[in-house]
PDB file of C-alpha atoms in Angstrom:
ATOM      1  CA  MET A  91       0.000   0.000   0.000  1.00 46.00           C
ATOM      2  CA  LYS A  92       2.828   2.346   0.889  1.00 44.00           C
ATOM      3  CA  ASN A  93       4.638   1.528  -2.357  1.00 48.00           C
ATOM      4  CA  THR A  94       1.475   2.235  -4.337  1.00 47.00           C
ATOM      5  CA  PHE A  95       1.114   5.624  -2.673  1.00 38.00           C
ATOM      6  CA  LEU A  96       4.723   6.516  -3.410  1.00 37.00           C
ATOM      7  CA  TYR A  97       4.312   5.438  -7.014  1.00 45.00           C
ATOM      8  CA  ALA A  98       1.281   7.739  -7.338  1.00 42.00           C
ATOM      9  CA  LEU A  99       3.256  10.689  -5.977  1.00 39.00           C
ATOM     10  CA  VAL A 100       6.031  10.105  -8.483  1.00 42.00           C
ATOM     11  CA  ALA A 101       3.691   9.462 -11.398  1.00 45.00           C
ATOM     12  CA  LEU A 102       1.647  12.643 -10.800  1.00 42.00           C
ATOM     13  CA  PRO A 103       4.388  15.176 -11.646  1.00 46.00           C
ATOM     14  CA  MET A 104       5.542  12.955 -14.504  1.00 45.00           C
ATOM     15  CA  ALA A 105       2.017  12.996 -15.945  1.00 45.00           C
ATOM     16  CA  PHE A 106       1.944  16.760 -15.531  1.00 43.00           C
ATOM     17  CA  VAL A 107       5.240  17.168 -17.370  1.00 44.00           C
ATOM     18  CA  SER A 108       4.022  14.824 -20.124  1.00 46.00           C
ATOM     19  CA  CYS A 109       0.752  16.752 -20.482  1.00 49.00           C
ATOM     20  CA  LYS A 110       2.600  20.050 -20.667  1.00 57.00           C
ATOM     21  CA  SER A 111       4.928  18.639 -23.287  1.00 65.00           C
ATOM     22  CA  GLU A 112       1.980  17.582 -25.457  1.00 83.00           C
ATOM     23  CA  THR A 113       0.419  21.021 -25.081  1.00 83.00           C
ATOM     24  CA  GLU A 114       3.619  22.641 -26.199  1.00 82.00           C
ATOM     25  CA  LYS A 115       3.830  20.277 -29.154  1.00 85.00           C
ATOM     26  CA  GLU A 116       0.326  21.234 -30.250  1.00 87.00           C
ATOM     27  CA  ALA A 117       1.169  24.910 -29.815  1.00 83.00           C
ATOM     28  CA  GLU A 118       4.284  24.505 -31.943  1.00 87.00           C
ATOM     29  CA  LYS A 119       2.235  22.691 -34.573  1.00 89.00           C
ATOM     30  CA  SER A 120      -0.324  25.541 -34.701  1.00 88.00           C
ATOM     31  CA  LEU A 121       2.411  28.131 -34.983  1.00 88.00           C
ATOM     32  CA  THR A 122       4.143  26.168 -37.749  1.00 90.00           C
ATOM     33  CA  GLN A 123       0.877  25.886 -39.688  1.00 91.00           C
ATOM     34  CA  TYR A 124       0.346  29.618 -39.295  1.00 91.00           C
ATOM     35  CA  THR A 125       3.868  30.394 -40.502  1.00 92.00           C
ATOM     36  CA  SER A 126       3.527  28.063 -43.471  1.00 91.00           C
ATOM     37  CA  PHE A 127       0.168  29.617 -44.407  1.00 92.00           C
ATOM     38  CA  THR A 128       1.391  33.202 -44.180  1.00 92.00           C
ATOM     39  CA  ASP A 129       4.501  32.323 -46.193  1.00 92.00           C
ATOM     40  CA  SER A 130       2.217  31.013 -48.920  1.00 91.00           C
ATOM     41  CA  VAL A 131      -0.017  34.080 -48.690  1.00 88.00           C
ATOM     42  CA  GLY A 132       2.999  36.362 -48.880  1.00 89.00           C
ATOM     43  CA  SER A 133       4.074  34.770 -52.176  1.00 91.00           C
ATOM     44  CA  LEU A 134       0.654  35.162 -53.836  1.00 90.00           C
ATOM     45  CA  ALA A 135       0.167  37.651 -56.652  1.00 92.00           C
ATOM     46  CA  VAL A 136      -2.611  40.169 -56.037  1.00 90.00           C
ATOM     47  CA  ALA A 137      -4.412  38.992 -59.179  1.00 90.00           C
ATOM     48  CA  ASP A 138      -4.523  35.445 -57.807  1.00 91.00           C
ATOM     49  CA  ALA A 139      -5.490  36.460 -54.284  1.00 90.00           C
ATOM     50  CA  LYS A 140      -8.294  38.865 -55.216  1.00 90.00           C
ATOM     51  CA  PRO A 141     -10.902  36.393 -56.515  1.00 90.00           C
ATOM     52  CA  ASN A 142     -10.283  34.092 -53.530  1.00 91.00           C
ATOM     53  CA  TRP A 143      -9.906  36.756 -50.879  1.00 91.00           C
ATOM     54  CA  ALA A 144     -12.912  35.794 -48.763  1.00 91.00           C
ATOM     55  CA  THR A 145     -11.551  32.253 -48.375  1.00 93.00           C
ATOM     56  CA  ILE A 146      -8.009  33.487 -47.692  1.00 93.00           C
ATOM     57  CA  GLU A 147      -9.243  35.934 -45.066  1.00 93.00           C
ATOM     58  CA  ALA A 148     -11.334  33.313 -43.268  1.00 92.00           C
ATOM     59  CA  SER A 149      -8.441  30.834 -43.305  1.00 92.00           C
ATOM     60  CA  TYR A 150      -6.034  33.444 -41.979  1.00 93.00           C
ATOM     61  CA  ASN A 151      -8.339  34.486 -39.144  1.00 93.00           C
ATOM     62  CA  ALA A 152      -8.732  30.879 -38.005  1.00 91.00           C
ATOM     63  CA  ARG A 153      -4.990  30.227 -38.092  1.00 91.00           C
ATOM     64  CA  ALA A 154      -4.158  33.562 -36.465  1.00 90.00           C
ATOM     65  CA  THR A 155      -6.459  32.784 -33.525  1.00 91.00           C
ATOM     66  CA  ALA A 156      -4.757  29.434 -33.015  1.00 89.00           C
ATOM     67  CA  ALA A 157      -1.309  31.012 -33.417  1.00 86.00           C
ATOM     68  CA  ASP A 158      -2.082  33.673 -30.809  1.00 89.00           C
ATOM     69  CA  SER A 159      -2.926  30.939 -28.319  1.00 89.00           C
ATOM     70  CA  ALA A 160       0.169  29.026 -29.337  1.00 84.00           C
ATOM     71  CA  ALA A 161       2.410  32.047 -28.785  1.00 83.00           C
ATOM     72  CA  ALA A 162       0.909  32.480 -25.326  1.00 86.00           C
ATOM     73  CA  THR A 163       1.610  28.814 -24.536  1.00 86.00           C
ATOM     74  CA  LEU A 164       5.146  29.132 -25.871  1.00 82.00           C
ATOM     75  CA  ARG A 165       5.823  32.343 -23.976  1.00 77.00           C
ATOM     76  CA  ASP A 166       9.275  31.063 -23.022  1.00 72.00           C
ATOM     77  CA  ASP A 167      10.133  30.661 -26.712  1.00 76.00           C
ATOM     78  CA  ALA A 168      11.567  34.034 -27.765  1.00 74.00           C
ATOM     79  CA  SER A 169      10.971  33.343 -31.451  1.00 84.00           C
ATOM     80  CA  ALA A 170       7.234  32.601 -31.114  1.00 83.00           C
ATOM     81  CA  LYS A 171       6.138  36.228 -31.026  1.00 86.00           C
ATOM     82  CA  ASP A 172       8.549  37.118 -33.806  1.00 89.00           C
ATOM     83  CA  ARG A 173       7.111  34.394 -36.048  1.00 88.00           C
ATOM     84  CA  LEU A 174       3.626  35.565 -35.219  1.00 88.00           C
ATOM     85  CA  ALA A 175       4.458  39.186 -36.067  1.00 90.00           C
ATOM     86  CA  ALA A 176       6.269  38.249 -39.292  1.00 92.00           C
ATOM     87  CA  GLY A 177       3.274  36.254 -40.505  1.00 91.00           C
ATOM     88  CA  ARG A 178       0.877  39.058 -39.664  1.00 92.00           C
ATOM     89  CA  GLN A 179       3.015  41.539 -41.599  1.00 94.00           C
ATOM     90  CA  LYS A 180       2.960  39.358 -44.741  1.00 93.00           C
ATOM     91  CA  TYR A 181      -0.792  38.953 -44.527  1.00 93.00           C
ATOM     92  CA  GLU A 182      -1.501  42.629 -43.875  1.00 93.00           C
ATOM     93  CA  GLN A 183       0.702  43.680 -46.780  1.00 93.00           C
ATOM     94  CA  LEU A 184      -1.235  41.503 -49.221  1.00 92.00           C
ATOM     95  CA  LYS A 185      -4.536  42.531 -47.650  1.00 93.00           C
ATOM     96  CA  ALA A 186      -3.760  46.211 -48.268  1.00 93.00           C
ATOM     97  CA  GLN A 187      -2.958  45.537 -51.930  1.00 92.00           C
ATOM     98  CA  VAL A 188      -6.075  43.440 -52.484  1.00 90.00           C
ATOM     99  CA  SER A 189      -8.250  46.020 -50.725  1.00 89.00           C
ATOM    100  CA  VAL A 190      -7.109  48.688 -53.189  1.00 87.00           C
ATOM    101  CA  GLU A 191      -8.072  46.466 -56.120  1.00 85.00           C
ATOM    102  CA  LEU A 192     -11.422  45.496 -54.599  1.00 84.00           C
ATOM    103  CA  GLU A 193     -12.207  49.145 -53.930  1.00 81.00           C
ATOM    104  CA  LYS A 194     -11.525  49.932 -57.580  1.00 77.00           C
ATOM    105  CA  GLU A 195     -13.993  47.254 -58.604  1.00 74.00           C
ATOM    106  CA  ALA A 196     -16.574  48.494 -56.128  1.00 70.00           C
ATOM    107  CA  THR A 197     -16.378  51.989 -57.609  1.00 72.00           C
ATOM    108  CA  PRO A 198     -17.962  51.794 -61.064  1.00 78.00           C
ATOM    109  CA  THR A 199     -16.248  53.481 -63.974  1.00 88.00           C
ATOM    110  CA  ARG A 200     -18.091  56.148 -65.921  1.00 92.00           C
ATOM    111  CA  PRO A 201     -18.836  53.761 -68.822  1.00 94.00           C
ATOM    112  CA  GLN A 202     -20.305  51.257 -66.374  1.00 92.00           C
ATOM    113  CA  GLU A 203     -22.382  53.972 -64.731  1.00 93.00           C
ATOM    114  CA  LEU A 204     -23.860  54.726 -68.146  1.00 96.00           C
ATOM    115  CA  ARG A 205     -24.551  51.054 -68.880  1.00 96.00           C
ATOM    116  CA  ASP A 206     -26.333  50.703 -65.544  1.00 95.00           C
ATOM    117  CA  ALA A 207     -28.360  53.855 -66.165  1.00 96.00           C
ATOM    118  CA  PHE A 208     -29.472  52.845 -69.663  1.00 97.00           C
ATOM    119  CA  PHE A 209     -30.126  49.137 -69.096  1.00 97.00           C
ATOM    120  CA  GLY A 210     -30.312  48.523 -65.360  1.00 94.00           C
ATOM    121  CA  ALA A 211     -27.642  47.777 -62.756  1.00 90.00           C
ATOM    122  CA  GLY A 212     -25.427  44.870 -63.697  1.00 87.00           C
ATOM    123  CA  LYS A 213     -27.275  44.028 -66.917  1.00 92.00           C
ATOM    124  CA  ILE A 214     -24.481  45.050 -69.293  1.00 92.00           C
ATOM    125  CA  GLY A 215     -20.711  44.964 -68.836  1.00 90.00           C
ATOM    126  CA  SER A 216     -17.817  45.942 -71.039  1.00 88.00           C
ATOM    127  CA  ASP A 217     -18.483  42.868 -73.199  1.00 91.00           C
ATOM    128  CA  MET A 218     -21.799  44.412 -74.343  1.00 93.00           C
ATOM    129  CA  ASN A 219     -23.567  41.068 -74.002  1.00 94.00           C
ATOM    130  CA  PHE A 220     -27.281  41.516 -74.701  1.00 96.00           C
ATOM    131  CA  SER A 221     -28.228  37.844 -74.454  1.00 94.00           C
ATOM    132  CA  TRP A 222     -30.876  38.735 -71.863  1.00 95.00           C
ATOM    133  CA  VAL A 223     -32.727  40.873 -74.430  1.00 97.00           C
ATOM    134  CA  ASN A 224     -35.349  38.874 -76.333  1.00 96.00           C
ATOM    135  CA  LYS A 225     -38.439  39.338 -78.507  1.00 95.00           C
ATOM    136  CA  ASP A 226     -40.589  39.900 -75.429  1.00 96.00           C
ATOM    137  CA  ASN A 227     -38.582  42.695 -73.818  1.00 97.00           C
ATOM    138  CA  ILE A 228     -36.616  44.367 -76.622  1.00 97.00           C
ATOM    139  CA  LEU A 229     -39.211  47.071 -77.222  1.00 97.00           C
ATOM    140  CA  ARG A 230     -39.071  48.062 -73.561  1.00 97.00           C
ATOM    141  CA  VAL A 231     -35.249  48.071 -73.675  1.00 98.00           C
ATOM    142  CA  TYR A 232     -35.249  50.454 -76.638  1.00 98.00           C
ATOM    143  CA  ASN A 233     -37.890  52.623 -75.020  1.00 98.00           C
ATOM    144  CA  ASP A 234     -35.991  52.825 -71.715  1.00 97.00           C
ATOM    145  CA  PHE A 235     -32.788  53.601 -73.610  1.00 98.00           C
ATOM    146  CA  TYR A 236     -34.416  56.500 -75.448  1.00 98.00           C
ATOM    147  CA  ASN A 237     -36.067  57.897 -72.321  1.00 97.00           C
ATOM    148  CA  GLU A 238     -32.804  57.785 -70.369  1.00 97.00           C
ATOM    149  CA  PHE A 239     -30.996  59.604 -73.155  1.00 97.00           C
ATOM    150  CA  ASP A 240     -33.715  62.218 -73.577  1.00 96.00           C
ATOM    151  CA  LYS A 241     -33.822  62.906 -69.840  1.00 96.00           C
ATOM    152  CA  ASN A 242     -30.070  63.495 -69.449  1.00 96.00           C
ATOM    153  CA  LYS A 243     -28.938  64.547 -72.934  1.00 94.00           C
ATOM    154  CA  ASP A 244     -27.726  67.955 -71.715  1.00 92.00           C
ATOM    155  CA  ARG A 245     -25.420  66.400 -69.111  1.00 92.00           C
ATOM    156  CA  TYR A 246     -23.327  64.092 -71.253  1.00 94.00           C
ATOM    157  CA  SER A 247     -19.682  64.723 -72.103  1.00 92.00           C
ATOM    158  CA  ARG A 248     -18.106  63.893 -75.447  1.00 91.00           C
ATOM    159  CA  GLU A 249     -16.746  60.661 -73.951  1.00 93.00           C
ATOM    160  CA  ASP A 250     -20.239  59.815 -72.698  1.00 95.00           C
ATOM    161  CA  PHE A 251     -21.635  60.205 -76.196  1.00 96.00           C
ATOM    162  CA  ASP A 252     -18.983  57.819 -77.507  1.00 95.00           C
ATOM    163  CA  GLU A 253     -20.014  55.220 -74.949  1.00 96.00           C
ATOM    164  CA  ILE A 254     -23.724  55.747 -75.650  1.00 97.00           C
ATOM    165  CA  LYS A 255     -23.070  55.278 -79.363  1.00 96.00           C
ATOM    166  CA  ALA A 256     -21.222  52.014 -78.687  1.00 96.00           C
ATOM    167  CA  MET A 257     -24.083  50.740 -76.500  1.00 97.00           C
ATOM    168  CA  TYR A 258     -26.710  51.708 -79.083  1.00 97.00           C
ATOM    169  CA  GLU A 259     -24.842  49.991 -81.917  1.00 96.00           C
ATOM    170  CA  ALA A 260     -24.412  46.822 -79.820  1.00 97.00           C
ATOM    171  CA  LEU A 261     -28.133  46.798 -79.033  1.00 97.00           C
ATOM    172  CA  ASP A 262     -28.933  47.284 -82.715  1.00 96.00           C
ATOM    173  CA  ALA A 263     -26.657  44.389 -83.652  1.00 96.00           C
ATOM    174  CA  HIS A 264     -28.452  42.146 -81.169  1.00 96.00           C
ATOM    175  CA  LYS A 265     -31.802  43.203 -82.610  1.00 96.00           C
ATOM    176  CA  ASN A 266     -30.912  41.297 -85.797  1.00 93.00           C
ATOM    177  CA  THR A 267     -30.773  38.115 -83.733  1.00 93.00           C
ATOM    178  CA  VAL A 268     -34.032  38.894 -81.960  1.00 95.00           C
ATOM    179  CA  GLU A 269     -35.822  39.459 -85.270  1.00 93.00           C
ATOM    180  CA  LYS A 270     -35.035  35.861 -86.211  1.00 91.00           C
ATOM    181  CA  GLU A 271     -36.562  34.682 -82.927  1.00 90.00           C
ATOM    182  CA  GLY A 272     -39.973  35.981 -83.910  1.00 92.00           C
ATOM    183  CA  LEU A 273     -40.107  39.701 -83.126  1.00 94.00           C
ATOM    184  CA  THR A 274     -43.628  40.887 -83.909  1.00 95.00           C
ATOM    185  CA  SER A 275     -44.264  43.367 -86.708  1.00 95.00           C
ATOM    186  CA  ARG A 276     -45.888  45.730 -84.225  1.00 96.00           C
ATOM    187  CA  ASP A 277     -42.862  45.775 -81.895  1.00 97.00           C
ATOM    188  CA  ASN A 278     -40.515  46.091 -84.849  1.00 96.00           C
ATOM    189  CA  ARG A 279     -42.451  49.098 -86.052  1.00 97.00           C
ATOM    190  CA  LYS A 280     -42.416  50.702 -82.613  1.00 97.00           C
ATOM    191  CA  ILE A 281     -38.649  50.194 -82.371  1.00 97.00           C
ATOM    192  CA  ALA A 282     -38.234  51.804 -85.793  1.00 97.00           C
ATOM    193  CA  GLU A 283     -40.151  54.846 -84.533  1.00 97.00           C
ATOM    194  CA  ILE A 284     -37.848  55.111 -81.496  1.00 97.00           C
ATOM    195  CA  LYS A 285     -34.761  54.840 -83.679  1.00 97.00           C
ATOM    196  CA  LEU A 286     -36.143  57.536 -85.973  1.00 97.00           C
ATOM    197  CA  LYS A 287     -36.503  59.900 -83.005  1.00 96.00           C
ATOM    198  CA  PHE A 288     -33.190  58.975 -81.442  1.00 97.00           C
ATOM    199  CA  ALA A 289     -30.802  59.271 -84.402  1.00 96.00           C
ATOM    200  CA  PRO A 290     -31.128  63.009 -85.183  1.00 96.00           C
ATOM    201  CA  LYS A 291     -31.380  63.953 -81.509  1.00 96.00           C
ATOM    202  CA  PHE A 292     -28.237  62.001 -80.674  1.00 96.00           C
ATOM    203  CA  LYS A 293     -26.340  63.546 -83.599  1.00 94.00           C
ATOM    204  CA  TRP A 294     -27.343  67.080 -82.612  1.00 94.00           C
ATOM    205  CA  GLU A 295     -26.538  66.670 -78.924  1.00 94.00           C
ATOM    206  CA  ARG A 296     -23.216  65.016 -79.662  1.00 93.00           C
ATOM    207  CA  MET A 297     -22.217  67.906 -81.913  1.00 92.00           C
ATOM    208  CA  GLY A 298     -23.163  70.319 -79.142  1.00 89.00           C
ATOM    209  CA  ALA A 299     -21.049  68.433 -76.598  1.00 87.00           C
ATOM    210  CA  LYS A 300     -18.026  68.533 -78.910  1.00 81.00           C
ATOM    211  CA  ALA A 301     -18.507  72.245 -79.534  1.00 79.00           C
ATOM    212  CA  ASN A 302     -18.730  72.948 -75.809  1.00 76.00           C
ATOM    213  CA  GLU A 303     -15.607  70.933 -75.130  1.00 74.00           C
ATOM    214  CA  ASN A 304     -13.684  72.749 -77.861  1.00 70.00           C
ATOM    215  CA  GLN A 305     -14.815  76.105 -76.502  1.00 67.00           C
ATOM    216  CA  LYS A 306     -13.725  75.192 -72.983  1.00 65.00           C
ATOM    217  CA  ALA A 307     -10.318  74.127 -74.279  1.00 64.00           C
ATOM    218  CA  LYS A 308     -10.013  77.377 -76.212  1.00 63.00           C
ATOM    219  CA  ASP A 309     -10.969  79.457 -73.159  1.00 63.00           C
ATOM    220  CA  ALA A 310      -8.464  77.590 -70.993  1.00 64.00           C
ATOM    221  CA  ALA A 311      -5.691  78.254 -73.504  1.00 63.00           C
ATOM    222  CA  GLU A 312      -6.331  82.005 -73.590  1.00 63.00           C
TER     223      GLU A 312
END
């Protein structure tokens, strides 16, 4: 009985030391995984990181939380905090670069603002893909296009008119496809009436915008 008691006293601190050793091993493993991940992140090109940023950010946050705990466990290891800080710096550097690019995407360009205004937000991009326009909605699309132009015609710059012209020509090109899908004679006639109103008005307003721009340039030079 006495020997058993003595064995228990000896085994208790040994178990404690063993448990602590395992904890430290797990902490080192977490810190190593964090370092490996941030090294990989640090080598990523912004173009590759941007489309996957949500996943990268979530993965980093999970590993950073574990690494923070690991650094606290390994407080006697002088390099633990340094490894943690180095990884954070690599991540934050890439994050800043990606944030700039994402902000650019979030802020629409002037051509995209015009596309959204004429056709609806997100309907048309720089590829001018009108596949969503069909025989059932093309008359409304032309009508909305004309109304938007007529409402804001005095506000457009010369560059705006160039973009509007490109959009109009792309819509017209798609109309040829829609006609083959069974566009009704009535809708075709209505579209022709819109085009007849739009063409001279667009030409006149575009000339006016160019004249105003030339005058402004002349005044600035004097």
